[in-house]
CSV table of C-alpha atoms in Angstrom, one decimal:
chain,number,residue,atom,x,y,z
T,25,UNK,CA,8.1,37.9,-31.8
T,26,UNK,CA,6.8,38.5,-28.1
T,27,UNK,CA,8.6,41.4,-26.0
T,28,UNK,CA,9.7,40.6,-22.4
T,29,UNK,CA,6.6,42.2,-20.7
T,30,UNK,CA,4.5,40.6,-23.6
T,31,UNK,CA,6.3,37.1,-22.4
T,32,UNK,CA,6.1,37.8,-18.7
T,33,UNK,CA,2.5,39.1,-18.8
T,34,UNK,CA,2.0,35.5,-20.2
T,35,UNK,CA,3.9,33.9,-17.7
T,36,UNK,CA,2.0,35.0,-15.0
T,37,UNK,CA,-1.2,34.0,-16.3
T,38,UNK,CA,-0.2,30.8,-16.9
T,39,UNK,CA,1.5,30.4,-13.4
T,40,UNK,CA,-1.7,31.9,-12.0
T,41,UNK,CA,-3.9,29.3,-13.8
T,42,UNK,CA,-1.5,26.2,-12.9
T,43,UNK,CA,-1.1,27.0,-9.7
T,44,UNK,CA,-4.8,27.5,-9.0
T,45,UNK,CA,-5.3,23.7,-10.2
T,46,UNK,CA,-2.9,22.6,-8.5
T,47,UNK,CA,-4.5,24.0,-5.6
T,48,UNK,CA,-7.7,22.7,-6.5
T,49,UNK,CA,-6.5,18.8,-6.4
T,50,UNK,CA,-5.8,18.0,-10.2
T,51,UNK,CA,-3.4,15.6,-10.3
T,52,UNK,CA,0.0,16.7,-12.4
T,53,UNK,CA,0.0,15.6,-15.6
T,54,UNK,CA,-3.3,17.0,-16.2
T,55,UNK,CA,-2.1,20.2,-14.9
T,56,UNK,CA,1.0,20.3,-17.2
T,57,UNK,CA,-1.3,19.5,-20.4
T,58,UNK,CA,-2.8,22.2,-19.7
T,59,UNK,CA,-0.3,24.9,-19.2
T,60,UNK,CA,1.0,23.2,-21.9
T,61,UNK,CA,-2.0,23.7,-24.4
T,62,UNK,CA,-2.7,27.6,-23.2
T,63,UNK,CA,0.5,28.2,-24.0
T,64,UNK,CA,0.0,26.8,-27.8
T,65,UNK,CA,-2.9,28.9,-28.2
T,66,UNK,CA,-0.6,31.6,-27.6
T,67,UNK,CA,2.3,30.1,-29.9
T,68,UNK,CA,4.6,29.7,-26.9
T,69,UNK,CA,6.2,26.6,-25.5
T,70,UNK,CA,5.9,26.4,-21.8
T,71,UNK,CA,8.0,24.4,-19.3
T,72,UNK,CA,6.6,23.0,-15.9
T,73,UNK,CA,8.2,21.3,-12.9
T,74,UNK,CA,6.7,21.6,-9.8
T,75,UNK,CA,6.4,20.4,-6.0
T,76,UNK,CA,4.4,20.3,-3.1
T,77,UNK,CA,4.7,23.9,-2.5
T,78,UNK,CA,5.7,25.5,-5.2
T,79,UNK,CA,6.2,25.1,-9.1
T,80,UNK,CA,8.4,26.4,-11.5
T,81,UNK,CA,7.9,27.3,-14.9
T,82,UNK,CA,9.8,28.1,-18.3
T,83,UNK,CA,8.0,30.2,-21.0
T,84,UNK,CA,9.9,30.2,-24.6
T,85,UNK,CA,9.2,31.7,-28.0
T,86,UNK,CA,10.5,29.8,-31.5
T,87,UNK,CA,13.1,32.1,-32.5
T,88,UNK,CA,13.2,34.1,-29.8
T,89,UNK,CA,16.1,34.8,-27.5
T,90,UNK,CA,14.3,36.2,-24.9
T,91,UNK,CA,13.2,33.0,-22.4
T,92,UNK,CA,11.6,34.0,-18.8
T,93,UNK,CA,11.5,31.8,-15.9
T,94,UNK,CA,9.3,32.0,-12.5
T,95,UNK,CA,8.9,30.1,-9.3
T,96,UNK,CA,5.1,30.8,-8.4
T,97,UNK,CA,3.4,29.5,-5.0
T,98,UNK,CA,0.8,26.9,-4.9
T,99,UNK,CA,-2.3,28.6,-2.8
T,100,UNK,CA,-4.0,26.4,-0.3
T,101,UNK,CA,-7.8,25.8,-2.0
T,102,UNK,CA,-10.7,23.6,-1.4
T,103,UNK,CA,-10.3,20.4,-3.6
T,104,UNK,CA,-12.9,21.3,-6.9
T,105,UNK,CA,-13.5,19.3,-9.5
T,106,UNK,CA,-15.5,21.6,-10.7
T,107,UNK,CA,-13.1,23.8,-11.1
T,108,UNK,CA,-11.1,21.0,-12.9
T,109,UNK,CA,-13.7,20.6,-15.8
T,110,UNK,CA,-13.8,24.0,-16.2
T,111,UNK,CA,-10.4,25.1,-16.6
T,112,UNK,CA,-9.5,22.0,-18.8
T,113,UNK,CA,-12.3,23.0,-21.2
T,114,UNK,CA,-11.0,26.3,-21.1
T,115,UNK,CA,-7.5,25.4,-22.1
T,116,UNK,CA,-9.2,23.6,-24.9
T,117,UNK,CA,-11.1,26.4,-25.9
T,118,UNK,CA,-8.4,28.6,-25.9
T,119,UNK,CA,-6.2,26.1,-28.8
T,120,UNK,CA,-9.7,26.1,-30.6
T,121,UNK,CA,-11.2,29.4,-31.5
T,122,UNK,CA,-7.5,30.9,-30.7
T,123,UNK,CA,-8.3,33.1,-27.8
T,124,UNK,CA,-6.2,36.3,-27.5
T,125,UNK,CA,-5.0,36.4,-23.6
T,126,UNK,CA,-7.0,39.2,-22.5
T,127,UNK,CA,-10.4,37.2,-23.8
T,128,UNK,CA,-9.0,34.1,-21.8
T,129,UNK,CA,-7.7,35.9,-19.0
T,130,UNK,CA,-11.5,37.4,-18.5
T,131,UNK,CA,-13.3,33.9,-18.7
T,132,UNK,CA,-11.1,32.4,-16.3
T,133,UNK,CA,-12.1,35.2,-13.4
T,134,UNK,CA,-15.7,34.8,-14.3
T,135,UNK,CA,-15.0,30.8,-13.7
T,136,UNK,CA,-13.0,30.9,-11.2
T,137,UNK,CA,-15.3,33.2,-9.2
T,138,UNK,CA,-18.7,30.7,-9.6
T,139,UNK,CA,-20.0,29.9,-6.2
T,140,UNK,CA,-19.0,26.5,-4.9
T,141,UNK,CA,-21.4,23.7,-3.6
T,142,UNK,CA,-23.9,25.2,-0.5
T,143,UNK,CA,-21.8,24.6,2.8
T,144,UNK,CA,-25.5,23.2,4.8
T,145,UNK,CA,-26.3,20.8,1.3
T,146,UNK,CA,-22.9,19.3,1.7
T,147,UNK,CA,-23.2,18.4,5.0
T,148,UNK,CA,-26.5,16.5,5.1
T,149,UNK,CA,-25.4,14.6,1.8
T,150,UNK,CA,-22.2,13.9,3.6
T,151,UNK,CA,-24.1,12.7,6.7
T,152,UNK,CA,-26.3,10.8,4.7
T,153,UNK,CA,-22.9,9.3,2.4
T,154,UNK,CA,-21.7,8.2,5.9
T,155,UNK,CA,-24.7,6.5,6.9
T,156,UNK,CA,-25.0,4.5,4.0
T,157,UNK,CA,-21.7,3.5,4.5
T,158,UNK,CA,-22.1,2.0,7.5
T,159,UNK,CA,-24.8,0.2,6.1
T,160,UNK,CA,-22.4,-1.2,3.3
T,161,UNK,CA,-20.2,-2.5,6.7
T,162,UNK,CA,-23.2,-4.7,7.5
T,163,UNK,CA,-23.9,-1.9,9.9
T,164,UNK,CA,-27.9,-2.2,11.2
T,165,UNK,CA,-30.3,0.8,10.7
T,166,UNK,CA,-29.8,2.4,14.6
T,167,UNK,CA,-25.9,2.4,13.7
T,168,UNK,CA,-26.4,3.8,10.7
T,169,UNK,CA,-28.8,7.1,12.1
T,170,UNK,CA,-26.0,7.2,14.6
T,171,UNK,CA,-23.6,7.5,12.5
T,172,UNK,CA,-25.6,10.0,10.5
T,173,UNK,CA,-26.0,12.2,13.2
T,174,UNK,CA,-22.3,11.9,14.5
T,175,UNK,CA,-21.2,13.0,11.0
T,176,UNK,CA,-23.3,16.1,11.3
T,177,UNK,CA,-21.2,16.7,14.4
T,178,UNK,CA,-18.2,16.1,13.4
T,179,UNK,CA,-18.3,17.5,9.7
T,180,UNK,CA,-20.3,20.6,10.9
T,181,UNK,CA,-16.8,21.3,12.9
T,182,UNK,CA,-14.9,20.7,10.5
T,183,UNK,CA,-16.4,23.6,8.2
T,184,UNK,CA,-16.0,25.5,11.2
T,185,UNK,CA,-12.8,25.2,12.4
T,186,UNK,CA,-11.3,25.3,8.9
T,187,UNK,CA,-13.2,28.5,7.8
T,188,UNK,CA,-11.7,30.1,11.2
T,189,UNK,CA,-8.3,29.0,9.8
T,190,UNK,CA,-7.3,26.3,12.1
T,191,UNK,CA,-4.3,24.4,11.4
T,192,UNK,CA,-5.9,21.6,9.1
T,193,UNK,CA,-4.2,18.9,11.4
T,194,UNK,CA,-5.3,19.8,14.6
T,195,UNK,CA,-8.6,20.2,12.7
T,196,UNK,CA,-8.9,16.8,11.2
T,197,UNK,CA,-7.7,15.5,15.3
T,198,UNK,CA,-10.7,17.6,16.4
T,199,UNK,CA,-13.0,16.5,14.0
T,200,UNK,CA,-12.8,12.7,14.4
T,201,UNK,CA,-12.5,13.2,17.9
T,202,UNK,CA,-15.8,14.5,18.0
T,203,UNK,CA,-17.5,11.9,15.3
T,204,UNK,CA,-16.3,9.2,17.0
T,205,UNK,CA,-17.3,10.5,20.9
T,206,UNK,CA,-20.9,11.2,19.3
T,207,UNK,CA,-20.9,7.6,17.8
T,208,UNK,CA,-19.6,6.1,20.6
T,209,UNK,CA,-23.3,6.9,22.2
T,210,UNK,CA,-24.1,3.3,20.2
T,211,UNK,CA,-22.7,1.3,23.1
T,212,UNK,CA,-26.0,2.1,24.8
T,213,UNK,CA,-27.9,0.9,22.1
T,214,UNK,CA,-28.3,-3.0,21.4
T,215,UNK,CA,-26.8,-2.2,17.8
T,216,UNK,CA,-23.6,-3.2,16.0
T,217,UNK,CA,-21.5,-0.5,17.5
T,218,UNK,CA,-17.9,-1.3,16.5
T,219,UNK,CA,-19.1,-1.0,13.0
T,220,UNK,CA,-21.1,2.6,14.1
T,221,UNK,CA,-17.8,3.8,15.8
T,222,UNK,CA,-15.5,2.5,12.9
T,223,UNK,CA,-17.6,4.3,10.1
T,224,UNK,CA,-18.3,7.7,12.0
T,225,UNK,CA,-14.9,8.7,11.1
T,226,UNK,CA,-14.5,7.4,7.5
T,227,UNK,CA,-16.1,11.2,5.7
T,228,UNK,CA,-12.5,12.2,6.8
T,229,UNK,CA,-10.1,9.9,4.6
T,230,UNK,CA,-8.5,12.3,2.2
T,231,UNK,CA,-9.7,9.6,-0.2
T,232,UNK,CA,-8.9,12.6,-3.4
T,233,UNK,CA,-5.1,13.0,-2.3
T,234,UNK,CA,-4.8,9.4,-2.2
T,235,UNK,CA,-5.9,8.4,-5.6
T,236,UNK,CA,-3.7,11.6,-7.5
T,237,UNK,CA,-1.0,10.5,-5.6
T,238,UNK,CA,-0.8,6.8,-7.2
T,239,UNK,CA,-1.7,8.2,-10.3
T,240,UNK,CA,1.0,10.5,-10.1
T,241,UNK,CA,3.6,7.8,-9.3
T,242,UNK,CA,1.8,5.6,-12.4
T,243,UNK,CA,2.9,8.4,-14.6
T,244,UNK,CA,6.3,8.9,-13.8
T,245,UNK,CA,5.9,12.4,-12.0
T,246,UNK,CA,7.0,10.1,-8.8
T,247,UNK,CA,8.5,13.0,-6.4
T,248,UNK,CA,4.9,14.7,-6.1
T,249,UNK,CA,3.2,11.4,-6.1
T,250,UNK,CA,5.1,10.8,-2.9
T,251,UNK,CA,4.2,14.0,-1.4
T,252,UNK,CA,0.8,13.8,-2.2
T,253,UNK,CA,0.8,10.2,-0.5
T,254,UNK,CA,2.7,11.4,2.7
T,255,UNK,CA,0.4,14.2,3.1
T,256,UNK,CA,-2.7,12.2,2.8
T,257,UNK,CA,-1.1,9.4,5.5
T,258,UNK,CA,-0.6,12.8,7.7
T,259,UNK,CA,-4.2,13.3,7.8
T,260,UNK,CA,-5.3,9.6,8.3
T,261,UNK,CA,-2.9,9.6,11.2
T,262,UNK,CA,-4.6,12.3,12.8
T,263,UNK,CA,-7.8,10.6,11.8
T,264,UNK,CA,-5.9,7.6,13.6
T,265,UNK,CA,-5.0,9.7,16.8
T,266,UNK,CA,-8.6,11.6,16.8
T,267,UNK,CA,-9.9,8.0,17.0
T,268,UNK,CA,-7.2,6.6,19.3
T,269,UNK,CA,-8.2,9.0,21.9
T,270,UNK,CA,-12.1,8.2,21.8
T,271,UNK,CA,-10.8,4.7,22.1
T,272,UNK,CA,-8.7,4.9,24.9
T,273,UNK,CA,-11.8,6.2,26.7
T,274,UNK,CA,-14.4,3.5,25.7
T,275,UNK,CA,-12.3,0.4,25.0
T,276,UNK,CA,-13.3,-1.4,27.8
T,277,UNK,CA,-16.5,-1.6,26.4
T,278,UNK,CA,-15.9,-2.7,22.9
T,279,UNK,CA,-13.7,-5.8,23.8
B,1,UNK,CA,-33.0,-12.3,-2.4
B,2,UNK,CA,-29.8,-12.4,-3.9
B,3,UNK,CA,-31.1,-9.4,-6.7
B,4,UNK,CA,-32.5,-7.4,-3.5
B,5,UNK,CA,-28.9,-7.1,-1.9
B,6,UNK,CA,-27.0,-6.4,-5.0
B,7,UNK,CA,-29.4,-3.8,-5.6
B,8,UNK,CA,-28.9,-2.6,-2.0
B,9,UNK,CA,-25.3,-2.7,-2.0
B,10,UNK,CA,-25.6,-0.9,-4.9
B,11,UNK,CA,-27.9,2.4,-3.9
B,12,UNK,CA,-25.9,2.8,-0.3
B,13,UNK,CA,-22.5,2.8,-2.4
B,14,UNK,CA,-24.2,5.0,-5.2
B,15,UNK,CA,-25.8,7.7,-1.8
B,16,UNK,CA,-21.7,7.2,-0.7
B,17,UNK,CA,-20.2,7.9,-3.7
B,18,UNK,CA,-23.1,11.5,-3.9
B,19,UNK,CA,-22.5,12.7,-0.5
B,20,UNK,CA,-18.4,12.1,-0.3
B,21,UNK,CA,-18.1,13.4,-3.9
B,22,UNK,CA,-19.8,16.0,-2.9
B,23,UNK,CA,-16.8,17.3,-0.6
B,24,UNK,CA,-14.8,17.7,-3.6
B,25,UNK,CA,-17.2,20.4,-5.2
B,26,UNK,CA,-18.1,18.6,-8.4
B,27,UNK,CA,-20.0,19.6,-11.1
B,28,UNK,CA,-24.0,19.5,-10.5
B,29,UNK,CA,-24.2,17.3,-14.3
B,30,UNK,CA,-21.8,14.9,-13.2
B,31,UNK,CA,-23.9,13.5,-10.3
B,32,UNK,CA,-26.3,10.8,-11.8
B,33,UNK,CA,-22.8,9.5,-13.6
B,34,UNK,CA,-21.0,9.4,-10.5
B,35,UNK,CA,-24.1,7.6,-8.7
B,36,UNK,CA,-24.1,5.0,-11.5
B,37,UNK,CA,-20.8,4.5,-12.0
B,38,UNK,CA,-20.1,3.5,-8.1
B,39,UNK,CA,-23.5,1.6,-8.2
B,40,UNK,CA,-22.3,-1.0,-10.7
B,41,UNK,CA,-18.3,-0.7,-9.4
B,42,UNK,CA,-19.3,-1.7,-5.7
B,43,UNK,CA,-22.5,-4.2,-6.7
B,44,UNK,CA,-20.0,-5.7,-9.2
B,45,UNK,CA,-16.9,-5.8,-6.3
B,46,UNK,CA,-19.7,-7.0,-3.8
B,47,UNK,CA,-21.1,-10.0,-6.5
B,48,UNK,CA,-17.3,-11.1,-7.1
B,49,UNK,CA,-16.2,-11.5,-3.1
B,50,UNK,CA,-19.6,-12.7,-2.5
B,51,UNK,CA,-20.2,-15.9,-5.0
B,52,UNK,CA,-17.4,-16.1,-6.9
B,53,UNK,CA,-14.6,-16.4,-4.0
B,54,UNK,CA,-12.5,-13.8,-5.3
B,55,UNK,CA,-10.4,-11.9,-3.0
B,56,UNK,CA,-10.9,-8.3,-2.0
B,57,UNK,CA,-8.3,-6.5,-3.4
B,58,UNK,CA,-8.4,-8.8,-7.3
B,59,UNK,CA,-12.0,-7.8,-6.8
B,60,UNK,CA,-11.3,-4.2,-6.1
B,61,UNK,CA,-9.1,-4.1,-9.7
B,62,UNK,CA,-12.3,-5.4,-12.1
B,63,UNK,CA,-14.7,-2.9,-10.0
B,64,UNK,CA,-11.7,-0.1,-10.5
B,65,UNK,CA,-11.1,-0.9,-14.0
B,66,UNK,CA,-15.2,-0.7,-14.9
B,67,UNK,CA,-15.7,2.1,-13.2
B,68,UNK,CA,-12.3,3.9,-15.3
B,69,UNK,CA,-13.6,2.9,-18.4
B,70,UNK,CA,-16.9,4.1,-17.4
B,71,UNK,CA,-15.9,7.4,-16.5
B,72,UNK,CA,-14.0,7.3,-20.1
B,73,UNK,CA,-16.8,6.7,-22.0
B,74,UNK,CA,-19.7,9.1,-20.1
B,75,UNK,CA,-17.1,11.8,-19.6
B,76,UNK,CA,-17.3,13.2,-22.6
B,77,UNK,CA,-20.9,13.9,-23.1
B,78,UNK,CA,-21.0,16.4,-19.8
B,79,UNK,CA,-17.3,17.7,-20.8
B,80,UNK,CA,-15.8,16.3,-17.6
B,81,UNK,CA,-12.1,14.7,-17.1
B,82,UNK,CA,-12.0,10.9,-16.3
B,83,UNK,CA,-11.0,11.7,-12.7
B,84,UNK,CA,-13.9,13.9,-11.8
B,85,UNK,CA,-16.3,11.2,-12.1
B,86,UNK,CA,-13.9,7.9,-11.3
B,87,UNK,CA,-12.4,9.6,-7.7
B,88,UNK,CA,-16.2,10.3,-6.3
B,89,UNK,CA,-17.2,6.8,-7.8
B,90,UNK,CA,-14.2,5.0,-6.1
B,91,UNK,CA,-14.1,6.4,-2.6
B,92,UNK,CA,-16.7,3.9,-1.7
B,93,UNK,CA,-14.6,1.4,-2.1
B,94,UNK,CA,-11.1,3.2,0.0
B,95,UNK,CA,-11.2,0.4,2.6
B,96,UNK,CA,-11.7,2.7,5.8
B,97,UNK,CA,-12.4,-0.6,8.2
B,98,UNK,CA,-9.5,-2.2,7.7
B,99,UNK,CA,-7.5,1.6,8.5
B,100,UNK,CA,-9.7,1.6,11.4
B,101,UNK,CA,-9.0,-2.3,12.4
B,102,UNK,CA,-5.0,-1.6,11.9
B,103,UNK,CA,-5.4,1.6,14.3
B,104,UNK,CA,-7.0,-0.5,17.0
B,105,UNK,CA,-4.7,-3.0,16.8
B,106,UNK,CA,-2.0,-0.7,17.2
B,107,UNK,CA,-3.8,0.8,20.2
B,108,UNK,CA,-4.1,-2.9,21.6
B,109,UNK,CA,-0.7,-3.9,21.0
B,110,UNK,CA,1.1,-0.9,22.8
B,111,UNK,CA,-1.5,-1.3,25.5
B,112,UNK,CA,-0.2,-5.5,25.7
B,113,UNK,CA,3.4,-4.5,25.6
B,114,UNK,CA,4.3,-7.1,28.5
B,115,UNK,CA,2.0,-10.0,27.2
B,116,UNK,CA,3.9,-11.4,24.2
B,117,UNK,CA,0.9,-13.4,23.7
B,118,UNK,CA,-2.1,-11.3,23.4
B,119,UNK,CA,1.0,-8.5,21.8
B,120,UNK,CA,1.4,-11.2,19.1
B,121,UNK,CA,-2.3,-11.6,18.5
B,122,UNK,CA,-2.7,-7.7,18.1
B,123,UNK,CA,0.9,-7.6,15.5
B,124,UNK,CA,-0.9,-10.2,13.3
B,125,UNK,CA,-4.4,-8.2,13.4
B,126,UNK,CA,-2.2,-5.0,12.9
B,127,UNK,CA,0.1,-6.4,9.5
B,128,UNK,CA,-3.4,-8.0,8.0
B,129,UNK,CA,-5.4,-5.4,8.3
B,130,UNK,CA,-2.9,-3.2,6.9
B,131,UNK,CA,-1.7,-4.7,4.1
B,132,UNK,CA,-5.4,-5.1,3.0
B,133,UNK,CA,-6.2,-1.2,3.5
B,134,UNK,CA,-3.1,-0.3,1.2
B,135,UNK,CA,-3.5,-3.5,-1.2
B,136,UNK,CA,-6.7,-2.3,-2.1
B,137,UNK,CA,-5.9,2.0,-2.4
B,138,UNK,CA,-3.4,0.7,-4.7
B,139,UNK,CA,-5.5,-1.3,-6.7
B,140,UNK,CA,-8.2,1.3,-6.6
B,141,UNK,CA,-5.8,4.1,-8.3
B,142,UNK,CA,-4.2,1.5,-10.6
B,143,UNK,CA,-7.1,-0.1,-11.9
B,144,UNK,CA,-9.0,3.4,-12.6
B,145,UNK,CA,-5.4,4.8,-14.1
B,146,UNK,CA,-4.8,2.0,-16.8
B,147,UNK,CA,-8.3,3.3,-18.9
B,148,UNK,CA,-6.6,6.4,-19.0
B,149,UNK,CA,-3.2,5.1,-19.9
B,150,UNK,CA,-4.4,3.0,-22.5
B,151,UNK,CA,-7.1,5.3,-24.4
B,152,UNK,CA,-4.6,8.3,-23.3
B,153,UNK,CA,-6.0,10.6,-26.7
B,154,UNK,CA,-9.4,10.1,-25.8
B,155,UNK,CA,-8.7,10.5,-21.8
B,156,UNK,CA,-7.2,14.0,-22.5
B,157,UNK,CA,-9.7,15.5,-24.8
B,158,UNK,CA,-12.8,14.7,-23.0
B,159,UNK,CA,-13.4,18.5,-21.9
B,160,UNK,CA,-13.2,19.6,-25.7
B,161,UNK,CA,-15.8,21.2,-26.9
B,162,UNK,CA,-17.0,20.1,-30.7
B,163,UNK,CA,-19.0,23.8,-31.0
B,164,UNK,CA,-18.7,26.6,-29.0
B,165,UNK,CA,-22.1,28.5,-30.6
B,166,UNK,CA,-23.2,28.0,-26.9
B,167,UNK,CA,-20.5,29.9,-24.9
């Protein structure tokens, strides 16, 4: 039978761990599975509701009267699905080979600390993600290297202004303000620029948010589902006013 | 001709699905998946609306559905859950004209306040536009959800390892 401190030690590390997926964009019930499944490999049963901002978590022992109880904060993280793999397989290998916490706690810092994707490689494949999707849009090829280049504007302050710790609204406002003011140049061109304008700002749609929050509702855990929606339409409406302002400028030439 | 732009539509949606996947930090292994599975998902969405008359959003289930049960059965050979390659392979398909069409319609119609007319015109453009745009998100997480809902064992043990002699 666990101790209290031998409980609560466990607790946090499991908070730690959900919270950091959480964080990282996994959607719930994947999350719960597993909290769920370290906490086998440690032969307790663990208990998880959580929200937008916060989640709480149970922690009890067969037999034993002691049961702790913890509301942790979710941390604000770059979405990572690499992150994702890793730390499912690591629940996994936990129930497996029967990790003791300390081994477990170790090889979660080590993966928790790999680098993440080269900021400068992310942009030009986004740039070049945009362009093509212009071309899906029946854009022509001068649309589509304007909308490459506006995406390297706009993106590149993105990255910016979120690593200087902007508010992530007025960022995403900024950000396809910018993309769509640089795309906007298409109107000189003899080029399908509605389509150009349209696209520039499409590398913003918090397509990730989206998706986990239907599959969220699909599997019952409705109330974060929700969130997760109405954040995501929070963003695309400052996608929306970004846009709208760009418009308001330039829509006497685009009718 | 008609194999040229399939395979077109395919390689722009397959350079899409790379570079805004590539946002979300995924692992460097799961790339060529993620490339092939939005390939065929978009070229197959494209071949439906195109020849066989269906409409966007029915079309937008089949591509979702492949490219879930796709990302079922290549995600366990790279240890990777269904969602890591299915999200990446799907955003090609989030239907950012028709958000961009119901925004400028909206911008119209409170700039035509007075002219009922032209105000009407611009409501109608608005309501289309955006019951497309959320038809199809819907249909996008549905149709890669039901894989996972009906092969649920398999969908939550794709990141188990079968030896660990490597680790």
């Amino acid at each position: 039978m666990k101790t209290s401190e031998e409980l609560t030690e466990l607790l946090d590390f499991i908070a730690e761990y959900a919270t950091y997926l959480l964080g990282s964009g996994v959607h719930t019930s994947r999350v719960v599975r597993n909290a769920c499944r370290i906490g086998a490999s440690q032969g307790v049963e663990v208990h998880l509701t959580t929200f937008q901002r916060t989640t709480i978590l149970t922690l009890r022992e067969e037999g034993n009267p002691q049961v702790v109880t913890q509301v942790v904060n979710i941390p604000h993280l770059p979405i990572s699905f690499e992150r994702n793999s890793d730390l499912s397989s690591l629940s996994w290998e936990a129930v497996d080979r029967r990790l003791p916490l300390s081994v477990i706690r170790e090889k979660y810092r080590q993966l928790i600390a790999r680098p993440r994707m080269d900021p400068i490689f992310v942009l030009l494949v986004v740039g070049l993600a945009n362009a093509s999707f212009c071309r899906l849009f029946d854009g022509d090829w001068i649309a589509s290297g304007i909308v490459f280049t506006s995406t390297l504007a706009g993106f590149a302050a993105k990255q910016q202004l979120l690593k200087a710790g902007v508010n992530h609204f007025i960022v995403f406002i900024l950000s396809a303000f910018i993309a769509s003011l640089c795309a906007s140049m298409s109107l000189r061109f003899d080029c399908t620029a509605e389509t150009a304008i349209a696209t520039s700002v499409l590398y913003l749609v918090p397509g990730v948010p989206l998706i986990n929050g239907v599959i969220d509702i699909v599997e019952g855990h409705i109330l974060i589902g929700c969130s997760r929606l109405i954040n995501a339409l929070l963003l695309i409406l400052c996608i929306a006013v970004g846009l709208s302002i760009n418009l308001l400028l330039i829509k006497g030439s685009l009718l | 001709m008609i194999v040229a732009d399939i395979l077109f539509d395919g390689l722009f949606a397959a350079v899409a699905a790379v570079g805004f996947g590539a946002i979300s930090d995924p692992p460097m292994r799961a790339f060529p998946y993620i490339a092939v599975l939005a390939a065929v998902g978009h070229a197959l969405r494209y071949c439906l609306m195109t020849w066989a008359g269906i409409d966007i959003s029915t079309a937008t289930l089949c591509a979702s559905l492949v490219i879930g049960l796709g990302s079922l059965w290549l995600g366990g050979r790279i240890y990777c859950p269904t969602t890591v390659l299915s999200i990446p392979a799907l955003l090609p398909m989030v239907p950012g004209i028709y958000a961009y069409k119901t925004v400028f319609a909206l911008i119209m119609l409170m700039q035509h306040t007075a002219d009922p007319e032209v105000a009407r015109h611009y409501m109608e453009a608005f309501l289309l536009n955006a019951t497309v745009a959320f038809s199809v998100i819907f249909m996008l997480a549905v149709g890669s959800t039901i894989p996972i809902v009906l092969f649920s064992r398999r969908a939550f043990s794709l990141t188990r390892r079968r030896d660990y002699s490597e680790s």
